[in-house]
Amino acid sequence: MACRGRRPEHGGPPELFYDQNEARKYVRNSRMIDVQTKMTERALELLCLPEGQPCYLLDIGCGTGLSGDQLTDEGHYWVGMDISPAMLDAALNREAEGDLLLGDMGRGIPFRPSSFDGCISISAVQWLCNANKKSDIPAKRLYCFFSSLYSVLVRGARAVLQLYPENSEQLELITTQATRAGFTGGVVVDYPNSAKAKKFYLCLFSGPSAFLPKGLSEGEDGEEATESKFTKDRAPYRLARRGVVKKSREWVLEKKERRRRQGKEVRPDTQYTGRKRRPRF
């Protein structure tokens, strides 16, 4: 584990940093599970997928499958790609429902053109900005990744990549290579004035330029820091990470609010929202 204040990318290549100990944290640390789940939910919001239509999605840097669980909960099918064997082993042990692929995104994405309806990535792309050996050239690896990603997406599809850029120069390097590969779009920053809650989402469009969503602010959805908790048992994560029952009033209100943040037209909330109808007489 990297020392406090040190970025994980500085500790070595990802396939070595994310060993069995790190994979265990992503399985048992409730704080990590909660953060990964929230970032995946936000990435899905920015992806703006068709309502009520299952899609075939690519998850870059899928890790132990936490983000994939959220994709499954939303009714989508997915393929996860990761460079760490230990993280993929943990995903298999958790019985993740998506297909899993061991691979280096810096060498390209090995799928046929127009295979996916969209792509998400949580905390992975910034790893391409570091050279762990002489043959690693960050600009070339980034371009190889983005050009192959552009190819495997259906024209008009989106990719939402959550990342932690080290500085503005690194962010510019990433966006420049994405533009070279043919993407349009931009960066959405949530909670820009918060040191802990600030998140960067690179929203890429594989077709004509589209409306770039606005970032969240503290007034819309505040985040509270909680302590890390560890458990010995692998609980059913879809129930553990969220206490909201599917199809309940809270679930419906949360989904409607998510659609509003995407800029879509949603019916106003009433006392009947989420209420189950009685069977016909």
PDB file of C-alpha atoms in Angstrom, residues 13-148:
ATOM      1  CA  PRO A  13       2.576  -0.485 -12.274  1.00  0.00           C
ATOM      2  CA  PRO A  14      -1.115  -1.162 -11.549  1.00  0.00           C
ATOM      3  CA  GLU A  15      -0.843  -4.935 -12.001  1.00  0.00           C
ATOM      4  CA  LEU A  16       1.578  -4.973  -9.042  1.00  0.00           C
ATOM      5  CA  PHE A  17      -0.020  -2.272  -6.904  1.00  0.00           C
ATOM      6  CA  TYR A  18      -3.451  -3.924  -7.026  1.00  0.00           C
ATOM      7  CA  ASP A  19      -2.443  -7.193  -5.421  1.00  0.00           C
ATOM      8  CA  GLN A  20      -4.504  -9.516  -3.232  1.00  0.00           C
ATOM      9  CA  ASN A  21      -4.304  -7.135  -0.259  1.00  0.00           C
ATOM     10  CA  GLU A  22      -5.675  -4.222  -2.287  1.00  0.00           C
ATOM     11  CA  ALA A  23      -8.347  -6.436  -3.827  1.00  0.00           C
ATOM     12  CA  ARG A  24      -9.452  -7.494  -0.338  1.00  0.00           C
ATOM     13  CA  LYS A  25      -9.976  -3.836   0.598  1.00  0.00           C
ATOM     14  CA  TYR A  26     -12.316  -3.318  -2.358  1.00  0.00           C
ATOM     15  CA  VAL A  27     -14.284  -6.345  -1.212  1.00  0.00           C
ATOM     16  CA  ARG A  28     -14.540  -5.635   2.521  1.00  0.00           C
ATOM     17  CA  ASN A  29     -14.072  -1.882   3.033  1.00  0.00           C
ATOM     18  CA  SER A  30     -17.552  -0.364   3.228  1.00  0.00           C
ATOM     19  CA  ARG A  31     -16.201   3.142   2.560  1.00  0.00           C
ATOM     20  CA  MET A  32     -14.545   2.061  -0.694  1.00  0.00           C
ATOM     21  CA  ILE A  33     -17.678   0.202  -1.755  1.00  0.00           C
ATOM     22  CA  ASP A  34     -19.847   3.259  -1.095  1.00  0.00           C
ATOM     23  CA  VAL A  35     -17.524   5.646  -2.959  1.00  0.00           C
ATOM     24  CA  GLN A  36     -17.220   3.333  -5.972  1.00  0.00           C
ATOM     25  CA  THR A  37     -20.989   2.884  -6.090  1.00  0.00           C
ATOM     26  CA  LYS A  38     -21.700   6.625  -5.996  1.00  0.00           C
ATOM     27  CA  MET A  39     -19.167   7.384  -8.713  1.00  0.00           C
ATOM     28  CA  THR A  40     -20.644   4.653 -10.907  1.00  0.00           C
ATOM     29  CA  GLU A  41     -24.151   6.048 -10.394  1.00  0.00           C
ATOM     30  CA  ARG A  42     -22.918   9.477 -11.413  1.00  0.00           C
ATOM     31  CA  ALA A  43     -21.138   8.064 -14.469  1.00  0.00           C
ATOM     32  CA  LEU A  44     -24.384   6.387 -15.546  1.00  0.00           C
ATOM     33  CA  GLU A  45     -26.226   9.692 -15.170  1.00  0.00           C
ATOM     34  CA  LEU A  46     -23.717  11.414 -17.433  1.00  0.00           C
ATOM     35  CA  LEU A  47     -23.879   8.545 -19.915  1.00  0.00           C
ATOM     36  CA  CYS A  48     -27.534   9.462 -20.628  1.00  0.00           C
ATOM     37  CA  LEU A  49     -28.613   6.008 -21.784  1.00  0.00           C
ATOM     38  CA  PRO A  50     -32.121   5.440 -23.202  1.00  0.00           C
ATOM     39  CA  GLU A  51     -34.744   5.063 -20.503  1.00  0.00           C
ATOM     40  CA  GLY A  52     -35.894   1.480 -19.898  1.00  0.00           C
ATOM     41  CA  GLN A  53     -33.630  -0.001 -22.590  1.00  0.00           C
ATOM     42  CA  PRO A  54     -30.879  -2.501 -21.661  1.00  0.00           C
ATOM     43  CA  CYS A  55     -27.515  -1.575 -23.172  1.00  0.00           C
ATOM     44  CA  TYR A  56     -24.239  -3.395 -23.737  1.00  0.00           C
ATOM     45  CA  LEU A  57     -21.539  -1.463 -21.868  1.00  0.00           C
ATOM     46  CA  LEU A  58     -17.777  -1.597 -21.430  1.00  0.00           C
ATOM     47  CA  ASP A  59     -16.242  -1.083 -17.979  1.00  0.00           C
ATOM     48  CA  ILE A  60     -12.559  -0.097 -18.213  1.00  0.00           C
ATOM     49  CA  GLY A  61     -10.634  -0.848 -15.027  1.00  0.00           C
ATOM     50  CA  CYS A  62     -13.533  -2.875 -13.638  1.00  0.00           C
ATOM     51  CA  GLY A  63     -11.529  -4.122 -10.633  1.00  0.00           C
ATOM     52  CA  THR A  64     -13.533  -6.377  -8.328  1.00  0.00           C
ATOM     53  CA  GLY A  65     -16.772  -5.687 -10.184  1.00  0.00           C
ATOM     54  CA  LEU A  66     -18.286  -3.053  -7.866  1.00  0.00           C
ATOM     55  CA  SER A  67     -19.116  -0.736 -10.751  1.00  0.00           C
ATOM     56  CA  GLY A  68     -20.398  -3.694 -12.754  1.00  0.00           C
ATOM     57  CA  ASP A  69     -22.864  -4.516  -9.977  1.00  0.00           C
ATOM     58  CA  GLN A  70     -24.420  -1.097 -10.433  1.00  0.00           C
ATOM     59  CA  LEU A  71     -24.656  -1.637 -14.204  1.00  0.00           C
ATOM     60  CA  THR A  72     -26.425  -4.940 -13.573  1.00  0.00           C
ATOM     61  CA  ASP A  73     -28.810  -3.316 -11.093  1.00  0.00           C
ATOM     62  CA  GLU A  74     -29.793  -0.820 -13.787  1.00  0.00           C
ATOM     63  CA  GLY A  75     -30.613  -3.658 -16.181  1.00  0.00           C
ATOM     64  CA  HIS A  76     -27.558  -3.418 -18.455  1.00  0.00           C
ATOM     65  CA  TYR A  77     -25.155  -6.049 -19.755  1.00  0.00           C
ATOM     66  CA  TRP A  78     -21.440  -5.389 -19.481  1.00  0.00           C
ATOM     67  CA  VAL A  79     -17.890  -6.505 -20.124  1.00  0.00           C
ATOM     68  CA  GLY A  80     -15.168  -5.586 -17.637  1.00  0.00           C
ATOM     69  CA  MET A  81     -11.500  -5.118 -18.518  1.00  0.00           C
ATOM     70  CA  ASP A  82      -8.687  -4.840 -15.965  1.00  0.00           C
ATOM     71  CA  ILE A  83      -4.920  -5.297 -15.845  1.00  0.00           C
ATOM     72  CA  SER A  84      -4.800  -6.808 -12.338  1.00  0.00           C
ATOM     73  CA  PRO A  85      -5.282 -10.597 -12.044  1.00  0.00           C
ATOM     74  CA  ALA A  86      -5.910 -10.257  -8.289  1.00  0.00           C
ATOM     75  CA  MET A  87      -8.770  -7.805  -8.807  1.00  0.00           C
ATOM     76  CA  LEU A  88     -10.370 -10.009 -11.471  1.00  0.00           C
ATOM     77  CA  ASP A  89     -10.029 -13.056  -9.223  1.00  0.00           C
ATOM     78  CA  ALA A  90     -11.919 -11.145  -6.525  1.00  0.00           C
ATOM     79  CA  ALA A  91     -14.611 -10.281  -9.085  1.00  0.00           C
ATOM     80  CA  LEU A  92     -14.951 -13.967  -9.978  1.00  0.00           C
ATOM     81  CA  ASN A  93     -15.203 -14.915  -6.311  1.00  0.00           C
ATOM     82  CA  ARG A  94     -17.965 -12.347  -5.894  1.00  0.00           C
ATOM     83  CA  GLU A  95     -19.735 -13.900  -8.893  1.00  0.00           C
ATOM     84  CA  ALA A  96     -19.900 -10.683 -10.894  1.00  0.00           C
ATOM     85  CA  GLU A  97     -22.472 -11.053 -13.664  1.00  0.00           C
ATOM     86  CA  GLY A  98     -20.456  -9.410 -16.433  1.00  0.00           C
ATOM     87  CA  ASP A  99     -17.817 -10.982 -18.658  1.00  0.00           C
ATOM     88  CA  LEU A 100     -14.251 -10.281 -17.521  1.00  0.00           C
ATOM     89  CA  LEU A 101     -11.117  -9.689 -19.586  1.00  0.00           C
ATOM     90  CA  LEU A 102      -7.498  -9.422 -18.429  1.00  0.00           C
ATOM     91  CA  GLY A 103      -5.775  -6.739 -20.479  1.00  0.00           C
ATOM     92  CA  ASP A 104      -3.816  -3.480 -20.610  1.00  0.00           C
ATOM     93  CA  MET A 105      -5.945  -0.573 -21.851  1.00  0.00           C
ATOM     94  CA  GLY A 106      -2.756   1.222 -22.902  1.00  0.00           C
ATOM     95  CA  ARG A 107      -2.309  -1.397 -25.614  1.00  0.00           C
ATOM     96  CA  GLY A 108      -5.793  -0.910 -26.987  1.00  0.00           C
ATOM     97  CA  ILE A 109      -9.210  -2.455 -26.485  1.00  0.00           C
ATOM     98  CA  PRO A 110      -9.469  -5.810 -28.330  1.00  0.00           C
ATOM     99  CA  PHE A 111     -13.071  -5.788 -29.547  1.00  0.00           C
ATOM    100  CA  ARG A 112     -14.759  -5.436 -32.904  1.00  0.00           C
ATOM    101  CA  PRO A 113     -15.847  -1.987 -34.103  1.00  0.00           C
ATOM    102  CA  SER A 114     -19.215  -0.726 -32.826  1.00  0.00           C
ATOM    103  CA  SER A 115     -19.479  -3.442 -30.162  1.00  0.00           C
ATOM    104  CA  PHE A 116     -20.663  -1.293 -27.239  1.00  0.00           C
ATOM    105  CA  ASP A 117     -23.466   1.178 -26.575  1.00  0.00           C
ATOM    106  CA  GLY A 118     -21.357   3.080 -24.043  1.00  0.00           C
ATOM    107  CA  CYS A 119     -18.362   2.946 -21.738  1.00  0.00           C
ATOM    108  CA  ILE A 120     -17.603   3.873 -18.143  1.00  0.00           C
ATOM    109  CA  SER A 121     -14.366   3.875 -16.196  1.00  0.00           C
ATOM    110  CA  ILE A 122     -13.804   4.581 -12.515  1.00  0.00           C
ATOM    111  CA  SER A 123     -10.378   5.772 -11.332  1.00  0.00           C
ATOM    112  CA  ALA A 124      -8.324   4.141 -14.076  1.00  0.00           C
ATOM    113  CA  VAL A 125      -7.333   6.471 -16.924  1.00  0.00           C
ATOM    114  CA  GLN A 126      -4.776   8.497 -14.916  1.00  0.00           C
ATOM    115  CA  TRP A 127      -2.600   5.356 -14.710  1.00  0.00           C
ATOM    116  CA  LEU A 128      -1.763   5.801 -18.404  1.00  0.00           C
ATOM    117  CA  CYS A 129       0.025   9.075 -17.639  1.00  0.00           C
ATOM    118  CA  ASN A 130       2.883   7.296 -15.859  1.00  0.00           C
ATOM    119  CA  ALA A 131       5.777   5.476 -17.515  1.00  0.00           C
ATOM    120  CA  ASN A 132       6.751   2.363 -15.555  1.00  0.00           C
ATOM    121  CA  LYS A 133       9.375   1.269 -18.103  1.00  0.00           C
ATOM    122  CA  LYS A 134      11.405   2.866 -20.878  1.00  0.00           C
ATOM    123  CA  SER A 135       9.064   1.676 -23.611  1.00  0.00           C
ATOM    124  CA  ASP A 136       6.039   3.364 -21.971  1.00  0.00           C
ATOM    125  CA  ILE A 137       5.284   6.707 -23.611  1.00  0.00           C
ATOM    126  CA  PRO A 138       2.171   8.191 -21.943  1.00  0.00           C
ATOM    127  CA  ALA A 139       0.981  10.160 -24.988  1.00  0.00           C
ATOM    128  CA  LYS A 140       1.196   7.096 -27.248  1.00  0.00           C
ATOM    129  CA  ARG A 141      -0.506   4.825 -24.727  1.00  0.00           C
ATOM    130  CA  LEU A 142      -3.305   7.345 -24.225  1.00  0.00           C
ATOM    131  CA  TYR A 143      -3.823   7.720 -27.968  1.00  0.00           C
ATOM    132  CA  CYS A 144      -3.841   3.941 -28.441  1.00  0.00           C
ATOM    133  CA  PHE A 145      -6.475   3.647 -25.710  1.00  0.00           C
ATOM    134  CA  PHE A 146      -8.726   6.440 -26.977  1.00  0.00           C
ATOM    135  CA  SER A 147      -8.491   5.488 -30.661  1.00  0.00           C
ATOM    136  CA  SER A 148      -9.438   1.875 -29.916  1.00  0.00           C
TER     137      SER A 148
END
